Coordinates of C-alpha atoms in Angstrom, one line a residue:
Chain A
M1 CA 0.1 0.0 0.0
K2 CA 2.8 2.3 0.9
Y3 CA 4.5 1.6 -2.3
F4 CA 1.4 2.2 -4.3
R5 CA 0.9 5.6 -2.8
H6 CA 4.4 6.5 -3.8
V7 CA 3.7 5.6 -7.2
L8 CA 0.5 7.6 -7.3
V9 CA 2.5 10.7 -5.9
I10 CA 5.1 10.2 -8.6
L11 CA 2.6 9.9 -11.2
F12 CA 0.8 12.9 -10.2
L13 CA 4.0 15.0 -10.2
L14 CA 4.9 13.8 -13.7
N15 CA 1.4 14.6 -15.0
F16 CA 1.6 18.1 -13.5
N17 CA 4.9 18.6 -15.2
F18 CA 3.7 17.4 -18.5
A19 CA 1.0 19.8 -18.5
N20 CA 3.0 22.7 -17.7
A21 CA 5.5 21.9 -20.4
Q22 CA 3.2 21.7 -23.1
D23 CA 2.0 25.2 -22.4
N24 CA 5.4 26.6 -23.0
D25 CA 6.1 24.6 -25.9
L26 CA 4.4 27.1 -28.5
E27 CA 5.9 30.1 -27.0
S28 CA 9.3 28.6 -27.3
K29 CA 8.6 27.3 -30.8
I30 CA 7.9 30.8 -31.9
T31 CA 10.7 32.5 -30.3
K32 CA 13.2 30.0 -31.6
N33 CA 12.0 31.0 -35.1
L34 CA 12.6 34.7 -34.6
R35 CA 16.0 36.4 -35.0
C36 CA 17.2 38.7 -32.4
L37 CA 17.7 41.7 -34.4
I38 CA 20.3 43.3 -32.2
C39 CA 22.4 40.3 -31.4
Q40 CA 23.9 38.7 -34.6
G41 CA 23.5 35.0 -35.1
Q42 CA 21.3 34.3 -32.0
S43 CA 17.4 33.7 -31.9
V44 CA 15.1 35.5 -29.5
Y45 CA 14.8 32.3 -27.6
D46 CA 18.6 32.1 -26.9
S47 CA 19.2 35.7 -26.2
D48 CA 19.0 37.5 -23.0
S49 CA 19.2 41.1 -24.5
D50 CA 16.6 43.7 -23.5
F51 CA 15.1 43.5 -27.1
A52 CA 14.7 39.6 -26.7
V53 CA 13.3 39.7 -23.3
S54 CA 10.8 42.3 -24.2
L55 CA 10.0 40.4 -27.4
K56 CA 9.5 37.1 -25.4
L57 CA 7.2 38.8 -23.1
L58 CA 5.3 40.3 -26.1
V59 CA 4.9 36.9 -27.6
S60 CA 3.4 35.4 -24.4
K61 CA 1.2 38.2 -24.3
K62 CA -0.2 37.6 -27.7
L63 CA -0.7 34.0 -27.0
E64 CA -2.7 34.8 -24.2
E65 CA -5.1 37.2 -26.3
G66 CA -5.5 34.1 -28.3
K67 CA -3.4 35.0 -31.4
N68 CA -2.0 32.1 -33.1
E69 CA 1.5 31.3 -34.4
K70 CA 0.9 32.8 -37.9
Q71 CA -0.8 35.9 -36.8
I72 CA 2.2 36.6 -34.4
Y73 CA 4.8 36.1 -37.1
D74 CA 2.6 38.5 -39.6
Y75 CA 2.4 41.0 -36.8
L76 CA 6.1 41.0 -36.2
K77 CA 6.9 40.8 -39.8
D78 CA 4.8 44.1 -40.3
K79 CA 6.9 45.8 -37.7
Y80 CA 10.4 44.6 -38.4
G81 CA 10.3 43.1 -41.7
E82 CA 11.0 39.5 -43.4
W83 CA 14.3 39.5 -41.6
I84 CA 13.0 38.7 -38.3
L85 CA 11.8 35.3 -39.3
Y86 CA 14.2 32.6 -39.4
D87 CA 12.2 30.8 -42.1
P88 CA 12.3 33.0 -44.9
K89 CA 9.4 33.0 -47.5
F90 CA 9.7 31.7 -51.1
D91 CA 9.7 34.8 -53.3
K92 CA 11.6 36.8 -55.8
S93 CA 14.5 37.7 -53.7
T94 CA 14.8 34.3 -52.1
Y95 CA 14.1 31.8 -54.8
F96 CA 17.9 31.2 -55.4
L97 CA 18.3 30.4 -51.7
W98 CA 15.6 27.9 -51.8
L99 CA 16.3 26.2 -55.3
L100 CA 20.1 26.1 -55.0
P101 CA 20.4 23.0 -52.8
I102 CA 17.8 21.3 -54.8
L103 CA 19.6 22.2 -57.9
L104 CA 23.0 20.9 -56.5
F105 CA 21.1 17.7 -55.2
I106 CA 19.8 16.9 -58.8
T107 CA 23.0 17.7 -60.5
G108 CA 25.0 15.4 -57.9
G109 CA 22.4 12.6 -58.5
A110 CA 22.6 13.0 -62.2
I111 CA 26.8 12.6 -62.1
I112 CA 26.4 9.7 -59.9
L113 CA 23.7 7.9 -62.2
R114 CA 25.7 8.8 -65.2
L115 CA 28.7 7.2 -63.6
F116 CA 27.0 4.1 -62.7
I117 CA 25.2 3.7 -66.0
I118 CA 28.4 4.3 -67.9
K119 CA 30.1 1.7 -65.8
K120 CA 27.4 -1.0 -66.4
K121 CA 27.6 -0.3 -70.0
Chain B
M1 CA 34.6 11.7 -73.1
K2 CA 33.8 9.6 -70.0
I3 CA 35.2 12.1 -67.6
R4 CA 34.6 15.2 -69.4
I5 CA 31.0 15.8 -68.4
P6 CA 31.3 15.4 -64.7
F7 CA 34.3 17.5 -64.8
L8 CA 32.5 20.1 -66.7
F9 CA 29.7 20.1 -64.3
L10 CA 31.8 20.3 -61.2
T11 CA 33.8 23.3 -62.7
I12 CA 30.5 25.2 -63.3
I13 CA 29.2 24.5 -59.9
F14 CA 32.5 25.3 -58.3
L15 CA 32.5 28.5 -60.5
V16 CA 29.1 29.4 -59.4
I17 CA 29.8 28.9 -55.8
F18 CA 33.0 30.8 -56.0
F19 CA 31.1 33.8 -57.5
V20 CA 28.4 33.8 -55.0
F21 CA 30.7 33.7 -52.1
Y22 CA 33.1 36.2 -53.5
K23 CA 30.2 38.6 -54.1
G24 CA 29.1 37.9 -50.6
L25 CA 32.6 38.8 -49.3
Q26 CA 32.1 42.4 -50.2
N27 CA 28.6 42.7 -48.7
S28 CA 28.2 44.0 -45.2
N29 CA 26.6 41.3 -43.0
I30 CA 25.4 43.7 -40.3
Y31 CA 21.8 44.2 -40.6
T32 CA 20.6 47.7 -41.3
P33 CA 16.9 48.0 -40.9
N34 CA 14.9 50.1 -43.5
N35 CA 13.9 53.1 -41.5
N36 CA 12.2 55.2 -44.3
I37 CA 9.0 53.3 -44.7
E38 CA 5.8 55.0 -43.7
K39 CA 3.7 53.0 -41.2
D40 CA 0.6 53.7 -39.4
L41 CA 1.1 54.3 -35.7
P42 CA 0.0 51.3 -33.8
N43 CA -2.5 51.7 -31.0
F44 CA -1.9 50.3 -27.4
Q45 CA -2.6 51.1 -24.0
T46 CA 0.3 52.5 -21.9
K47 CA 1.0 54.0 -18.5
M48 CA 1.8 57.5 -18.0
F49 CA 5.1 58.3 -16.4
N50 CA 4.1 61.0 -13.8
E51 CA 0.5 60.0 -13.2
D52 CA -1.2 56.6 -12.2
R53 CA -3.3 56.5 -15.3
E54 CA -3.3 54.6 -18.3
I55 CA -3.8 56.2 -21.9
F56 CA -4.3 55.1 -25.6
L57 CA -1.2 56.1 -27.7
R58 CA -3.1 57.2 -30.6
D59 CA -5.2 59.7 -28.2
I60 CA -1.9 61.9 -27.8
F61 CA -1.4 62.7 -31.3
K62 CA -3.5 65.5 -33.0
K63 CA -3.8 65.9 -36.8
D64 CA -1.7 68.4 -38.7
K65 CA 0.9 68.3 -36.2
F66 CA 4.5 66.9 -35.9
Y67 CA 5.5 64.8 -32.9
L68 CA 8.7 63.0 -32.0
I69 CA 8.4 59.9 -30.0
N70 CA 11.8 59.6 -28.1
I71 CA 12.5 56.3 -26.3
W72 CA 15.0 56.9 -23.5
A73 CA 16.3 55.5 -20.1
S74 CA 18.4 57.1 -17.5
W75 CA 20.9 54.1 -17.5
C76 CA 21.4 54.7 -21.3
I77 CA 24.5 56.6 -21.9
P78 CA 23.8 57.7 -25.5
C79 CA 20.5 59.3 -24.3
R80 CA 22.7 61.9 -22.5
E81 CA 24.4 62.6 -25.7
E82 CA 21.3 63.3 -27.6
H83 CA 19.7 65.2 -24.9
S84 CA 20.9 68.5 -25.9
F85 CA 19.3 68.0 -29.5
L86 CA 15.9 67.0 -27.9
I87 CA 16.0 70.5 -25.9
S88 CA 16.6 72.3 -28.8
L89 CA 13.9 70.5 -30.8
S90 CA 11.5 71.3 -27.7
N91 CA 12.1 75.0 -28.3
L92 CA 10.8 74.8 -31.8
K93 CA 7.2 75.6 -32.1
N94 CA 5.8 73.1 -34.6
I95 CA 7.0 70.0 -33.0
E96 CA 6.1 68.3 -29.7
I97 CA 8.2 65.7 -28.1
V98 CA 6.8 62.7 -26.4
G99 CA 9.1 60.6 -24.3
L100 CA 8.8 56.8 -23.7
N101 CA 10.7 55.9 -20.7
Y102 CA 12.2 52.4 -21.2
K103 CA 12.8 49.9 -18.6
D104 CA 13.7 52.4 -16.0
N105 CA 13.5 53.1 -12.3
S106 CA 11.3 56.0 -11.9
K107 CA 13.4 57.8 -9.3
N108 CA 16.5 57.5 -11.6
A109 CA 14.4 58.9 -14.4
K110 CA 13.2 61.8 -12.6
N111 CA 16.7 62.7 -11.5
F112 CA 17.9 62.5 -15.1
L113 CA 15.4 65.0 -16.2
K114 CA 16.2 67.3 -13.1
E115 CA 19.8 67.2 -14.1
L116 CA 19.7 67.6 -17.8
D117 CA 16.3 69.3 -18.1
N118 CA 12.9 68.1 -19.4
P119 CA 12.2 68.3 -23.2
Y120 CA 9.3 66.2 -23.2
Q121 CA 5.5 67.4 -23.3
I122 CA 4.3 64.0 -22.1
I123 CA 6.2 61.0 -20.8
L124 CA 4.8 57.5 -20.9
S125 CA 6.3 54.5 -19.0
D126 CA 7.4 51.4 -20.8
K127 CA 8.5 49.1 -17.6
D128 CA 8.7 45.8 -19.5
G129 CA 9.7 46.9 -23.0
T130 CA 6.8 45.7 -24.9
N131 CA 5.5 49.2 -25.8
S132 CA 8.7 49.7 -27.6
I133 CA 8.5 46.4 -29.3
E134 CA 5.0 47.1 -30.6
L135 CA 6.2 50.5 -32.1
G136 CA 8.9 48.6 -33.9
A137 CA 11.9 49.8 -31.9
Y138 CA 15.0 48.0 -31.4
G139 CA 16.3 49.5 -28.2
V140 CA 17.2 52.8 -26.7
P141 CA 17.6 55.6 -27.8
E142 CA 15.2 55.6 -30.7
S143 CA 12.9 58.4 -32.0
F144 CA 10.1 58.3 -34.3
L145 CA 8.9 61.3 -36.0
I146 CA 5.0 61.3 -36.3
Y147 CA 2.6 63.1 -38.5
N148 CA -1.2 62.4 -39.0
Q149 CA -0.9 59.2 -36.9
K150 CA 1.8 57.8 -39.1
I151 CA 5.4 57.2 -38.4
I152 CA 7.1 59.2 -41.1
K153 CA 10.8 58.7 -39.9
K154 CA 12.7 56.5 -37.5
I155 CA 16.1 57.4 -36.0
I156 CA 17.8 54.4 -34.5
G157 CA 20.3 55.4 -31.9
P158 CA 20.9 58.7 -30.6
L159 CA 20.0 62.0 -32.6
N160 CA 23.0 63.9 -34.0
N161 CA 23.6 67.0 -35.9
K162 CA 22.6 65.3 -39.3
S163 CA 19.2 63.9 -38.1
F164 CA 18.6 67.0 -36.0
I165 CA 18.9 69.0 -39.3
E166 CA 16.9 66.5 -41.3
I167 CA 13.9 66.7 -38.8
K168 CA 14.0 70.5 -38.9
K169 CA 13.9 70.4 -42.7
I170 CA 10.9 67.9 -42.6
I171 CA 8.9 69.8 -40.1
K172 CA 9.3 73.3 -41.7

């Protein structure tokens, strides 16, 4: 019986923890995808600068207001521009960035395929 | 002929990558935000600095008048540098200066104004820094020129002689 009680307490504590962690998940996901604009090479999540601390607060405020992830991104994009997002959109100025890896992958594959086919022949 | 085609591909890829990186070498990798875009002034509730009351930002600004929102703090050294420019701007007739006190201790802030004089018609308080983010600011000091509920110019960093003359030209 004693053992059972211990297990219950541990289970309860674990569940408590789980519920709490889920709540923070979306906030950290969003702040990890935001660039800290005044500290180079760091996300807002990683940074402790004044700017990042305030931005984290604002994101949690907006989440409390019931805004979803996309609405928050759009809101910040309107204020600070595309640069604040780590995940750049596919458009005129970024197509090279998105297509270059695919292009390299395809050419690499073509070279390998060619070598194999030539070898077999 | 067997080796030629991959070799050609590799050379082309190498050249493309070389060219891209070579061009990139000359680019500055320090991000400079675009600060000349006209934007609507956001509306949010904020605390007054001297009184214990809240106010909507848009209620402060009347039409057909220039305003300068200046984000400042007593702990910010460059704010001391730009203070003389704010004082001279406050002496001009056609512009009003609104201060936004950023993450500051109110006693220190009051001492700062006592020591260097107060150029602000209205002072708002931004204890946690979220109001500045809503304005689209990066830090302190920063100034926004407002006309007809629109941000028409943004000055990141302390005001200097150049930006002072620019503001004077715009509000003339």
